[in-house]
mmCIF file with all atom_site columns, N, CA and C in Angstrom:
data_model
loop_
_atom_site.group_PDB
_atom_site.id
_atom_site.type_symbol
_atom_site.label_atom_id
_atom_site.label_alt_id
_atom_site.label_comp_id
_atom_site.label_asym_id
_atom_site.label_entity_id
_atom_site.label_seq_id
_atom_site.pdbx_PDB_ins_code
_atom_site.Cartn_x
_atom_site.Cartn_y
_atom_site.Cartn_z
_atom_site.occupancy
_atom_site.B_iso_or_equiv
_atom_site.pdbx_formal_charge
_atom_site.auth_seq_id
_atom_site.auth_comp_id
_atom_site.auth_asym_id
_atom_site.auth_atom_id
_atom_site.pdbx_PDB_model_num
ATOM 1   N N  . UNK D 1 1  ? 120.523 -156.892 31.966 1.00 90.00 ? 184 UNK D N  1
ATOM 2   C CA . UNK D 1 1  ? 120.229 -156.784 30.596 1.00 90.00 ? 184 UNK D CA 1
ATOM 3   C C  . UNK D 1 1  ? 118.951 -157.391 30.161 1.00 90.00 ? 184 UNK D C  1
ATOM 4   N N  . UNK D 1 2  ? 117.858 -156.901 29.709 1.00 93.00 ? 185 UNK D N  1
ATOM 5   C CA . UNK D 1 2  ? 116.860 -157.299 29.214 1.00 93.00 ? 185 UNK D CA 1
ATOM 6   C C  . UNK D 1 2  ? 116.591 -157.244 27.458 1.00 93.00 ? 185 UNK D C  1
ATOM 7   N N  . UNK D 1 3  ? 116.385 -158.314 26.772 1.00 94.00 ? 186 UNK D N  1
ATOM 8   C CA . UNK D 1 3  ? 116.188 -158.185 25.419 1.00 94.00 ? 186 UNK D CA 1
ATOM 9   C C  . UNK D 1 3  ? 114.653 -158.508 25.092 1.00 94.00 ? 186 UNK D C  1
ATOM 10  N N  . UNK D 1 4  ? 114.397 -158.000 24.147 1.00 90.00 ? 187 UNK D N  1
ATOM 11  C CA . UNK D 1 4  ? 112.996 -158.372 23.421 1.00 90.00 ? 187 UNK D CA 1
ATOM 12  C C  . UNK D 1 4  ? 113.016 -158.508 21.997 1.00 90.00 ? 187 UNK D C  1
ATOM 13  N N  . UNK D 1 5  ? 113.062 -159.603 21.478 1.00 93.00 ? 188 UNK D N  1
ATOM 14  C CA . UNK D 1 5  ? 113.072 -159.952 20.329 1.00 93.00 ? 188 UNK D CA 1
ATOM 15  C C  . UNK D 1 5  ? 111.799 -160.029 19.538 1.00 93.00 ? 188 UNK D C  1
ATOM 16  N N  . UNK D 1 6  ? 111.520 -159.183 18.319 1.00 88.00 ? 189 UNK D N  1
ATOM 17  C CA . UNK D 1 6  ? 110.090 -159.050 17.834 1.00 88.00 ? 189 UNK D CA 1
ATOM 18  C C  . UNK D 1 6  ? 110.183 -159.624 16.450 1.00 88.00 ? 189 UNK D C  1
ATOM 19  N N  . UNK D 1 7  ? 109.240 -160.743 16.248 1.00 89.00 ? 190 UNK D N  1
ATOM 20  C CA . UNK D 1 7  ? 109.157 -161.273 14.735 1.00 89.00 ? 190 UNK D CA 1
ATOM 21  C C  . UNK D 1 7  ? 107.676 -161.442 14.661 1.00 89.00 ? 190 UNK D C  1
ATOM 22  N N  . UNK D 1 8  ? 107.185 -161.571 13.304 1.00 87.00 ? 191 UNK D N  1
ATOM 23  C CA . UNK D 1 8  ? 105.914 -161.977 13.139 1.00 87.00 ? 191 UNK D CA 1
ATOM 24  C C  . UNK D 1 8  ? 105.574 -163.468 13.387 1.00 87.00 ? 191 UNK D C  1
ATOM 25  N N  . UNK D 1 9  ? 106.483 -164.209 13.114 1.00 90.00 ? 192 UNK D N  1
ATOM 26  C CA . UNK D 1 9  ? 106.196 -165.641 13.622 1.00 90.00 ? 192 UNK D CA 1
ATOM 27  C C  . UNK D 1 9  ? 107.383 -166.230 14.145 1.00 90.00 ? 192 UNK D C  1
ATOM 28  N N  . UNK D 1 10 ? 107.262 -167.626 14.679 1.00 93.00 ? 193 UNK D N  1
ATOM 29  C CA . UNK D 1 10 ? 108.197 -168.132 15.202 1.00 93.00 ? 193 UNK D CA 1
ATOM 30  C C  . UNK D 1 10 ? 108.853 -169.354 14.644 1.00 93.00 ? 193 UNK D C  1
ATOM 31  N N  . UNK D 1 11 ? 108.396 -169.595 13.276 1.00 94.00 ? 194 UNK D N  1
ATOM 32  C CA . UNK D 1 11 ? 108.965 -170.483 12.583 1.00 94.00 ? 194 UNK D CA 1
ATOM 33  C C  . UNK D 1 11 ? 109.441 -169.802 11.233 1.00 94.00 ? 194 UNK D C  1
ATOM 34  N N  . UNK D 1 12 ? 109.771 -170.687 10.174 1.00 94.00 ? 195 UNK D N  1
ATOM 35  C CA . UNK D 1 12 ? 110.191 -170.086 8.946  1.00 94.00 ? 195 UNK D CA 1
ATOM 36  C C  . UNK D 1 12 ? 111.777 -169.593 9.166  1.00 94.00 ? 195 UNK D C  1
ATOM 37  N N  . UNK D 1 13 ? 112.141 -169.099 7.821  1.00 96.00 ? 196 UNK D N  1
ATOM 38  C CA . UNK D 1 13 ? 113.578 -168.652 8.096  1.00 96.00 ? 196 UNK D CA 1
ATOM 39  C C  . UNK D 1 13 ? 113.985 -167.650 9.144  1.00 96.00 ? 196 UNK D C  1
ATOM 40  N N  . UNK D 1 14 ? 113.172 -166.609 8.977  1.00 95.00 ? 197 UNK D N  1
ATOM 41  C CA . UNK D 1 14 ? 113.443 -165.526 10.042 1.00 95.00 ? 197 UNK D CA 1
ATOM 42  C C  . UNK D 1 14 ? 113.112 -165.808 11.424 1.00 95.00 ? 197 UNK D C  1
ATOM 43  N N  . UNK D 1 15 ? 111.941 -166.614 11.602 1.00 95.00 ? 198 UNK D N  1
ATOM 44  C CA . UNK D 1 15 ? 111.517 -167.044 12.702 1.00 95.00 ? 198 UNK D CA 1
ATOM 45  C C  . UNK D 1 15 ? 112.479 -167.890 13.585 1.00 95.00 ? 198 UNK D C  1
ATOM 46  N N  . UNK D 1 16 ? 113.030 -168.853 12.838 1.00 95.00 ? 199 UNK D N  1
ATOM 47  C CA . UNK D 1 16 ? 113.944 -169.809 13.236 1.00 95.00 ? 199 UNK D CA 1
ATOM 48  C C  . UNK D 1 16 ? 115.338 -169.161 13.782 1.00 95.00 ? 199 UNK D C  1
ATOM 49  N N  . UNK D 1 17 ? 115.747 -168.035 12.871 1.00 97.00 ? 200 UNK D N  1
ATOM 50  C CA . UNK D 1 17 ? 117.020 -167.248 13.164 1.00 97.00 ? 200 UNK D CA 1
ATOM 51  C C  . UNK D 1 17 ? 116.809 -166.506 14.507 1.00 97.00 ? 200 UNK D C  1
ATOM 52  N N  . UNK D 1 18 ? 115.592 -165.871 14.492 1.00 96.00 ? 201 UNK D N  1
ATOM 53  C CA . UNK D 1 18 ? 115.307 -164.973 15.724 1.00 96.00 ? 201 UNK D CA 1
ATOM 54  C C  . UNK D 1 18 ? 115.295 -165.867 16.942 1.00 96.00 ? 201 UNK D C  1
ATOM 55  N N  . UNK D 1 19 ? 114.436 -167.234 16.991 1.00 96.00 ? 202 UNK D N  1
ATOM 56  C CA . UNK D 1 19 ? 114.818 -168.085 18.096 1.00 96.00 ? 202 UNK D CA 1
ATOM 57  C C  . UNK D 1 19 ? 115.967 -168.775 18.354 1.00 96.00 ? 202 UNK D C  1
ATOM 58  N N  . UNK D 1 20 ? 116.908 -168.737 17.387 1.00 97.00 ? 203 UNK D N  1
ATOM 59  C CA . UNK D 1 20 ? 118.192 -168.921 17.832 1.00 97.00 ? 203 UNK D CA 1
ATOM 60  C C  . UNK D 1 20 ? 118.932 -168.169 18.454 1.00 97.00 ? 203 UNK D C  1
ATOM 61  N N  . UNK D 1 21 ? 118.711 -166.996 18.183 1.00 97.00 ? 204 UNK D N  1
ATOM 62  C CA . UNK D 1 21 ? 119.294 -165.791 18.869 1.00 97.00 ? 204 UNK D CA 1
ATOM 63  C C  . UNK D 1 21 ? 118.624 -165.701 20.227 1.00 97.00 ? 204 UNK D C  1
ATOM 64  N N  . UNK D 1 22 ? 117.388 -165.853 20.241 1.00 97.00 ? 205 UNK D N  1
ATOM 65  C CA . UNK D 1 22 ? 116.792 -165.885 21.661 1.00 97.00 ? 205 UNK D CA 1
ATOM 66  C C  . UNK D 1 22 ? 117.307 -166.853 22.579 1.00 97.00 ? 205 UNK D C  1
ATOM 67  N N  . UNK D 1 23 ? 117.420 -168.085 22.220 1.00 97.00 ? 206 UNK D N  1
ATOM 68  C CA . UNK D 1 23 ? 117.909 -169.160 22.788 1.00 97.00 ? 206 UNK D CA 1
ATOM 69  C C  . UNK D 1 23 ? 119.415 -168.954 23.218 1.00 97.00 ? 206 UNK D C  1
ATOM 70  N N  . UNK D 1 24 ? 120.156 -168.282 22.340 1.00 97.00 ? 207 UNK D N  1
ATOM 71  C CA . UNK D 1 24 ? 121.624 -168.179 22.756 1.00 97.00 ? 207 UNK D CA 1
ATOM 72  C C  . UNK D 1 24 ? 121.738 -167.070 23.838 1.00 97.00 ? 207 UNK D C  1
ATOM 73  N N  . UNK D 1 25 ? 120.969 -166.130 23.865 1.00 98.00 ? 208 UNK D N  1
ATOM 74  C CA . UNK D 1 25 ? 120.781 -165.178 25.056 1.00 98.00 ? 208 UNK D CA 1
ATOM 75  C C  . UNK D 1 25 ? 120.438 -165.802 26.490 1.00 98.00 ? 208 UNK D C  1
ATOM 76  N N  . UNK D 1 26 ? 119.449 -166.575 26.093 1.00 97.00 ? 209 UNK D N  1
ATOM 77  C CA . UNK D 1 26 ? 119.026 -167.200 27.313 1.00 97.00 ? 209 UNK D CA 1
ATOM 78  C C  . UNK D 1 26 ? 120.215 -168.187 27.909 1.00 97.00 ? 209 UNK D C  1
ATOM 79  N N  . UNK D 1 27 ? 120.864 -168.885 26.988 1.00 97.00 ? 210 UNK D N  1
ATOM 80  C CA . UNK D 1 27 ? 122.180 -169.679 27.460 1.00 97.00 ? 210 UNK D CA 1
ATOM 81  C C  . UNK D 1 27 ? 123.079 -168.936 27.893 1.00 97.00 ? 210 UNK D C  1
ATOM 82  N N  . UNK D 1 28 ? 123.308 -167.732 27.772 1.00 97.00 ? 211 UNK D N  1
ATOM 83  C CA . UNK D 1 28 ? 124.242 -166.821 28.576 1.00 97.00 ? 211 UNK D CA 1
ATOM 84  C C  . UNK D 1 28 ? 123.605 -165.898 29.676 1.00 97.00 ? 211 UNK D C  1
ATOM 85  N N  . UNK D 1 29 ? 122.504 -166.456 29.979 1.00 97.00 ? 212 UNK D N  1
ATOM 86  C CA . UNK D 1 29 ? 121.885 -165.953 31.350 1.00 97.00 ? 212 UNK D CA 1
ATOM 87  C C  . UNK D 1 29 ? 121.469 -164.402 30.995 1.00 97.00 ? 212 UNK D C  1
ATOM 88  N N  . UNK D 1 30 ? 121.063 -164.306 29.832 1.00 97.00 ? 213 UNK D N  1
ATOM 89  C CA . UNK D 1 30 ? 120.555 -162.869 29.553 1.00 97.00 ? 213 UNK D CA 1
ATOM 90  C C  . UNK D 1 30 ? 119.040 -163.132 29.593 1.00 97.00 ? 213 UNK D C  1
ATOM 91  N N  . UNK D 1 31 ? 118.412 -162.134 30.005 1.00 95.00 ? 214 UNK D N  1
ATOM 92  C CA . UNK D 1 31 ? 116.852 -162.240 30.064 1.00 95.00 ? 214 UNK D CA 1
ATOM 93  C C  . UNK D 1 31 ? 116.378 -161.805 28.812 1.00 95.00 ? 214 UNK D C  1
ATOM 94  N N  . UNK D 1 32 ? 115.837 -162.818 28.137 1.00 95.00 ? 215 UNK D N  1
ATOM 95  C CA . UNK D 1 32 ? 115.295 -162.669 26.622 1.00 95.00 ? 215 UNK D CA 1
ATOM 96  C C  . UNK D 1 32 ? 113.766 -163.285 26.714 1.00 95.00 ? 215 UNK D C  1
ATOM 97  N N  . UNK D 1 33 ? 113.046 -162.365 25.886 1.00 92.00 ? 216 UNK D N  1
ATOM 98  C CA . UNK D 1 33 ? 111.761 -162.769 25.540 1.00 92.00 ? 216 UNK D CA 1
ATOM 99  C C  . UNK D 1 33 ? 111.603 -162.650 23.847 1.00 92.00 ? 216 UNK D C  1
ATOM 100 N N  . UNK D 1 34 ? 110.661 -163.547 23.449 1.00 93.00 ? 217 UNK D N  1
ATOM 101 C CA . UNK D 1 34 ? 110.270 -163.177 21.942 1.00 93.00 ? 217 UNK D CA 1
ATOM 102 C C  . UNK D 1 34 ? 108.895 -162.981 21.952 1.00 93.00 ? 217 UNK D C  1
ATOM 103 N N  . UNK D 1 35 ? 108.591 -161.930 21.130 1.00 89.00 ? 218 UNK D N  1
ATOM 104 C CA . UNK D 1 35 ? 107.414 -161.537 20.801 1.00 89.00 ? 218 UNK D CA 1
ATOM 105 C C  . UNK D 1 35 ? 106.804 -161.845 19.396 1.00 89.00 ? 218 UNK D C  1
ATOM 106 N N  . UNK D 1 36 ? 105.931 -162.622 19.216 1.00 89.00 ? 219 UNK D N  1
ATOM 107 C CA . UNK D 1 36 ? 105.403 -162.808 17.928 1.00 89.00 ? 219 UNK D CA 1
ATOM 108 C C  . UNK D 1 36 ? 103.900 -162.805 17.652 1.00 89.00 ? 219 UNK D C  1
ATOM 109 N N  . UNK D 1 37 ? 103.533 -162.599 16.427 1.00 86.00 ? 220 UNK D N  1
ATOM 110 C CA . UNK D 1 37 ? 102.130 -162.583 16.004 1.00 86.00 ? 220 UNK D CA 1
ATOM 111 C C  . UNK D 1 37 ? 101.616 -163.864 15.932 1.00 86.00 ? 220 UNK D C  1
ATOM 112 N N  . UNK D 1 38 ? 102.113 -164.931 15.522 1.00 88.00 ? 221 UNK D N  1
ATOM 113 C CA . UNK D 1 38 ? 101.854 -166.331 15.383 1.00 88.00 ? 221 UNK D CA 1
ATOM 114 C C  . UNK D 1 38 ? 102.626 -167.258 15.990 1.00 88.00 ? 221 UNK D C  1
ATOM 115 N N  . UNK D 1 39 ? 102.424 -168.159 16.928 1.00 92.00 ? 222 UNK D N  1
ATOM 116 C CA . UNK D 1 39 ? 103.172 -169.016 17.571 1.00 92.00 ? 222 UNK D CA 1
ATOM 117 C C  . UNK D 1 39 ? 103.034 -170.462 17.309 1.00 92.00 ? 222 UNK D C  1
ATOM 118 N N  . UNK D 1 40 ? 103.906 -171.146 16.939 1.00 94.00 ? 223 UNK D N  1
ATOM 119 C CA . UNK D 1 40 ? 103.847 -172.515 16.803 1.00 94.00 ? 223 UNK D CA 1
ATOM 120 C C  . UNK D 1 40 ? 104.730 -173.348 17.912 1.00 94.00 ? 223 UNK D C  1
ATOM 121 N N  . UNK D 1 41 ? 105.796 -172.806 18.392 1.00 92.00 ? 224 UNK D N  1
ATOM 122 C CA . UNK D 1 41 ? 106.476 -173.396 19.322 1.00 92.00 ? 224 UNK D CA 1
ATOM 123 C C  . UNK D 1 41 ? 105.764 -173.396 20.713 1.00 92.00 ? 224 UNK D C  1
ATOM 124 N N  . UNK D 1 42 ? 106.249 -174.392 21.523 1.00 92.00 ? 225 UNK D N  1
ATOM 125 C CA . UNK D 1 42 ? 105.585 -174.292 22.900 1.00 92.00 ? 225 UNK D CA 1
ATOM 126 C C  . UNK D 1 42 ? 106.245 -173.944 24.155 1.00 92.00 ? 225 UNK D C  1
ATOM 127 N N  . UNK D 1 43 ? 107.551 -173.277 23.609 1.00 91.00 ? 226 UNK D N  1
ATOM 128 C CA . UNK D 1 43 ? 108.439 -172.427 24.622 1.00 91.00 ? 226 UNK D CA 1
ATOM 129 C C  . UNK D 1 43 ? 107.728 -171.285 25.164 1.00 91.00 ? 226 UNK D C  1
ATOM 130 N N  . UNK D 1 44 ? 107.727 -171.392 26.651 1.00 90.00 ? 227 UNK D N  1
ATOM 131 C CA . UNK D 1 44 ? 106.712 -170.439 27.417 1.00 90.00 ? 227 UNK D CA 1
ATOM 132 C C  . UNK D 1 44 ? 107.625 -168.929 27.452 1.00 90.00 ? 227 UNK D C  1
ATOM 133 N N  . UNK D 1 45 ? 108.791 -168.696 26.908 1.00 91.00 ? 228 UNK D N  1
ATOM 134 C CA . UNK D 1 45 ? 109.512 -167.593 26.728 1.00 91.00 ? 228 UNK D CA 1
ATOM 135 C C  . UNK D 1 45 ? 109.319 -166.853 25.460 1.00 91.00 ? 228 UNK D C  1
ATOM 136 N N  . UNK D 1 46 ? 108.368 -167.456 24.578 1.00 93.00 ? 229 UNK D N  1
ATOM 137 C CA . UNK D 1 46 ? 107.921 -166.835 23.382 1.00 93.00 ? 229 UNK D CA 1
ATOM 138 C C  . UNK D 1 46 ? 106.421 -166.420 23.828 1.00 93.00 ? 229 UNK D C  1
ATOM 139 N N  . UNK D 1 47 ? 106.179 -165.179 23.608 1.00 89.00 ? 230 UNK D N  1
ATOM 140 C CA . UNK D 1 47 ? 104.946 -164.435 23.867 1.00 89.00 ? 230 UNK D CA 1
ATOM 141 C C  . UNK D 1 47 ? 104.228 -164.225 22.623 1.00 89.00 ? 230 UNK D C  1
ATOM 142 N N  . UNK D 1 48 ? 102.914 -164.689 22.448 1.00 88.00 ? 231 UNK D N  1
ATOM 143 C CA . UNK D 1 48 ? 102.051 -164.404 21.368 1.00 88.00 ? 231 UNK D CA 1
ATOM 144 C C  . UNK D 1 48 ? 100.919 -163.722 21.868 1.00 88.00 ? 231 UNK D C  1
ATOM 145 N N  . UNK D 1 49 ? 100.895 -162.243 21.751 1.00 76.00 ? 232 UNK D N  1
ATOM 146 C CA . UNK D 1 49 ? 99.867  -161.551 22.205 1.00 76.00 ? 232 UNK D CA 1
ATOM 147 C C  . UNK D 1 49 ? 99.785  -160.232 21.276 1.00 76.00 ? 232 UNK D C  1
ATOM 148 N N  . UNK D 1 50 ? 98.585  -160.330 20.338 1.00 75.00 ? 233 UNK D N  1
ATOM 149 C CA . UNK D 1 50 ? 98.614  -159.328 19.254 1.00 75.00 ? 233 UNK D CA 1
ATOM 150 C C  . UNK D 1 50 ? 98.329  -157.986 19.983 1.00 75.00 ? 233 UNK D C  1
ATOM 151 N N  . UNK D 1 51 ? 97.711  -157.892 20.900 1.00 82.00 ? 234 UNK D N  1
ATOM 152 C CA . UNK D 1 51 ? 97.367  -156.527 21.457 1.00 82.00 ? 234 UNK D CA 1
ATOM 153 C C  . UNK D 1 51 ? 98.795  -155.916 21.948 1.00 82.00 ? 234 UNK D C  1
ATOM 154 N N  . UNK D 1 52 ? 99.792  -156.619 22.495 1.00 76.00 ? 235 UNK D N  1
ATOM 155 C CA . UNK D 1 52 ? 100.940 -156.090 22.722 1.00 76.00 ? 235 UNK D CA 1
ATOM 156 C C  . UNK D 1 52 ? 101.825 -155.665 21.516 1.00 76.00 ? 235 UNK D C  1
ATOM 157 N N  . UNK D 1 53 ? 101.700 -156.653 20.433 1.00 76.00 ? 236 UNK D N  1
ATOM 158 C CA . UNK D 1 53 ? 102.272 -156.273 19.280 1.00 76.00 ? 236 UNK D CA 1
ATOM 159 C C  . UNK D 1 53 ? 101.835 -154.771 18.734 1.00 76.00 ? 236 UNK D C  1
ATOM 160 N N  . UNK D 1 54 ? 100.428 -154.644 18.766 1.00 78.00 ? 237 UNK D N  1
ATOM 161 C CA . UNK D 1 54 ? 99.820  -153.385 18.297 1.00 78.00 ? 237 UNK D CA 1
ATOM 162 C C  . UNK D 1 54 ? 100.389 -152.392 19.126 1.00 78.00 ? 237 UNK D C  1
ATOM 163 N N  . UNK D 1 55 ? 100.447 -152.387 20.366 1.00 83.00 ? 238 UNK D N  1
ATOM 164 C CA . UNK D 1 55 ? 100.948 -151.324 21.387 1.00 83.00 ? 238 UNK D CA 1
ATOM 165 C C  . UNK D 1 55 ? 102.465 -150.904 20.994 1.00 83.00 ? 238 UNK D C  1
ATOM 166 N N  . UNK D 1 56 ? 103.159 -152.037 20.765 1.00 80.00 ? 239 UNK D N  1
ATOM 167 C CA . UNK D 1 56 ? 104.598 -151.834 20.508 1.00 80.00 ? 239 UNK D CA 1
ATOM 168 C C  . UNK D 1 56 ? 104.636 -151.078 19.103 1.00 80.00 ? 239 UNK D C  1
ATOM 169 N N  . UNK D 1 57 ? 104.014 -151.165 18.178 1.00 77.00 ? 240 UNK D N  1
ATOM 170 C CA . UNK D 1 57 ? 104.121 -150.695 16.577 1.00 77.00 ? 240 UNK D CA 1
ATOM 171 C C  . UNK D 1 57 ? 103.630 -149.330 16.586 1.00 77.00 ? 240 UNK D C  1
ATOM 172 N N  . UNK D 1 58 ? 102.706 -148.990 17.741 1.00 82.00 ? 241 UNK D N  1
ATOM 173 C CA . UNK D 1 58 ? 102.219 -147.585 18.002 1.00 82.00 ? 241 UNK D CA 1
ATOM 174 C C  . UNK D 1 58 ? 103.200 -146.933 18.442 1.00 82.00 ? 241 UNK D C  1
ATOM 175 N N  . UNK D 1 59 ? 103.972 -147.497 19.641 1.00 85.00 ? 242 UNK D N  1
ATOM 176 C CA . UNK D 1 59 ? 105.144 -146.705 20.275 1.00 85.00 ? 242 UNK D CA 1
ATOM 177 C C  . UNK D 1 59 ? 106.334 -146.588 19.186 1.00 85.00 ? 242 UNK D C  1
ATOM 178 N N  . UNK D 1 60 ? 106.464 -147.455 18.170 1.00 82.00 ? 243 UNK D N  1
ATOM 179 C CA . UNK D 1 60 ? 107.512 -147.290 17.300 1.00 82.00 ? 243 UNK D CA 1
ATOM 180 C C  . UNK D 1 60 ? 107.080 -146.065 16.294 1.00 82.00 ? 243 UNK D C  1
ATOM 181 N N  . UNK D 1 61 ? 105.700 -146.048 15.882 1.00 84.00 ? 244 UNK D N  1
ATOM 182 C CA . UNK D 1 61 ? 105.216 -145.100 15.017 1.00 84.00 ? 244 UNK D CA 1
ATOM 183 C C  . UNK D 1 61 ? 105.576 -143.802 15.639 1.00 84.00 ? 244 UNK D C  1
ATOM 184 N N  . UNK D 1 62 ? 105.151 -143.648 16.788 1.00 87.00 ? 245 UNK D N  1
ATOM 185 C CA . UNK D 1 62 ? 105.313 -142.223 17.501 1.00 87.00 ? 245 UNK D CA 1
ATOM 186 C C  . UNK D 1 62 ? 106.818 -141.938 17.515 1.00 87.00 ? 245 UNK D C  1
ATOM 187 N N  . UNK D 1 63 ? 107.664 -142.887 17.659 1.00 87.00 ? 246 UNK D N  1
ATOM 188 C CA . UNK D 1 63 ? 109.111 -142.306 17.696 1.00 87.00 ? 246 UNK D CA 1
ATOM 189 C C  . UNK D 1 63 ? 109.335 -141.964 16.613 1.00 87.00 ? 246 UNK D C  1
ATOM 190 N N  . UNK D 1 64 ? 109.167 -142.696 15.478 1.00 85.00 ? 247 UNK D N  1
ATOM 191 C CA . UNK D 1 64 ? 109.585 -142.558 13.938 1.00 85.00 ? 247 UNK D CA 1
ATOM 192 C C  . UNK D 1 64 ? 108.874 -141.112 13.563 1.00 85.00 ? 247 UNK D C  1
ATOM 193 N N  . UNK D 1 65 ? 107.854 -140.771 13.999 1.00 89.00 ? 248 UNK D N  1
ATOM 194 C CA . UNK D 1 65 ? 107.288 -139.541 13.445 1.00 89.00 ? 248 UNK D CA 1
ATOM 195 C C  . UNK D 1 65 ? 108.161 -138.390 14.214 1.00 89.00 ? 248 UNK D C  1
ATOM 196 N N  . UNK D 1 66 ? 108.715 -138.481 15.126 1.00 89.00 ? 249 UNK D N  1
ATOM 197 C CA . UNK D 1 66 ? 109.250 -137.458 15.915 1.00 89.00 ? 249 UNK D CA 1
ATOM 198 C C  . UNK D 1 66 ? 110.725 -137.319 15.275 1.00 89.00 ? 249 UNK D C  1
ATOM 199 N N  . UNK D 1 67 ? 111.229 -138.137 14.454 1.00 86.00 ? 250 UNK D N  1
ATOM 200 C CA . UNK D 1 67 ? 112.632 -138.154 14.043 1.00 86.00 ? 250 UNK D CA 1
ATOM 201 C C  . UNK D 1 67 ? 112.513 -137.181 12.692 1.00 86.00 ? 250 UNK D C  1
ATOM 202 N N  . UNK D 1 68 ? 113.488 -136.251 12.585 1.00 85.00 ? 251 UNK D N  1
ATOM 203 C CA . UNK D 1 68 ? 113.542 -135.596 11.424 1.00 85.00 ? 251 UNK D CA 1
ATOM 204 C C  . UNK D 1 68 ? 113.588 -136.125 10.168 1.00 85.00 ? 251 UNK D C  1
ATOM 205 N N  . UNK D 1 69 ? 113.068 -135.674 9.056  1.00 73.00 ? 252 UNK D N  1
ATOM 206 C CA . UNK D 1 69 ? 113.082 -136.210 7.735  1.00 73.00 ? 252 UNK D CA 1
ATOM 207 C C  . UNK D 1 69 ? 114.473 -136.284 7.065  1.00 73.00 ? 252 UNK D C  1
#
């Protein structure tokens, strides 16, 4: 199983909660990555790449646009 956690930042309330989930998955030997827009943590399993975030958002928009109203 591979997990990608997406959050705006890796700090603050939601960022810390997301990071705790991420570390929990890693501790259980689950392949986990965290994608953020702004990174303060030095953990190399946290990816900070705004172009990847934009690509991901665009994919979600396409999926959501196809859903019935």
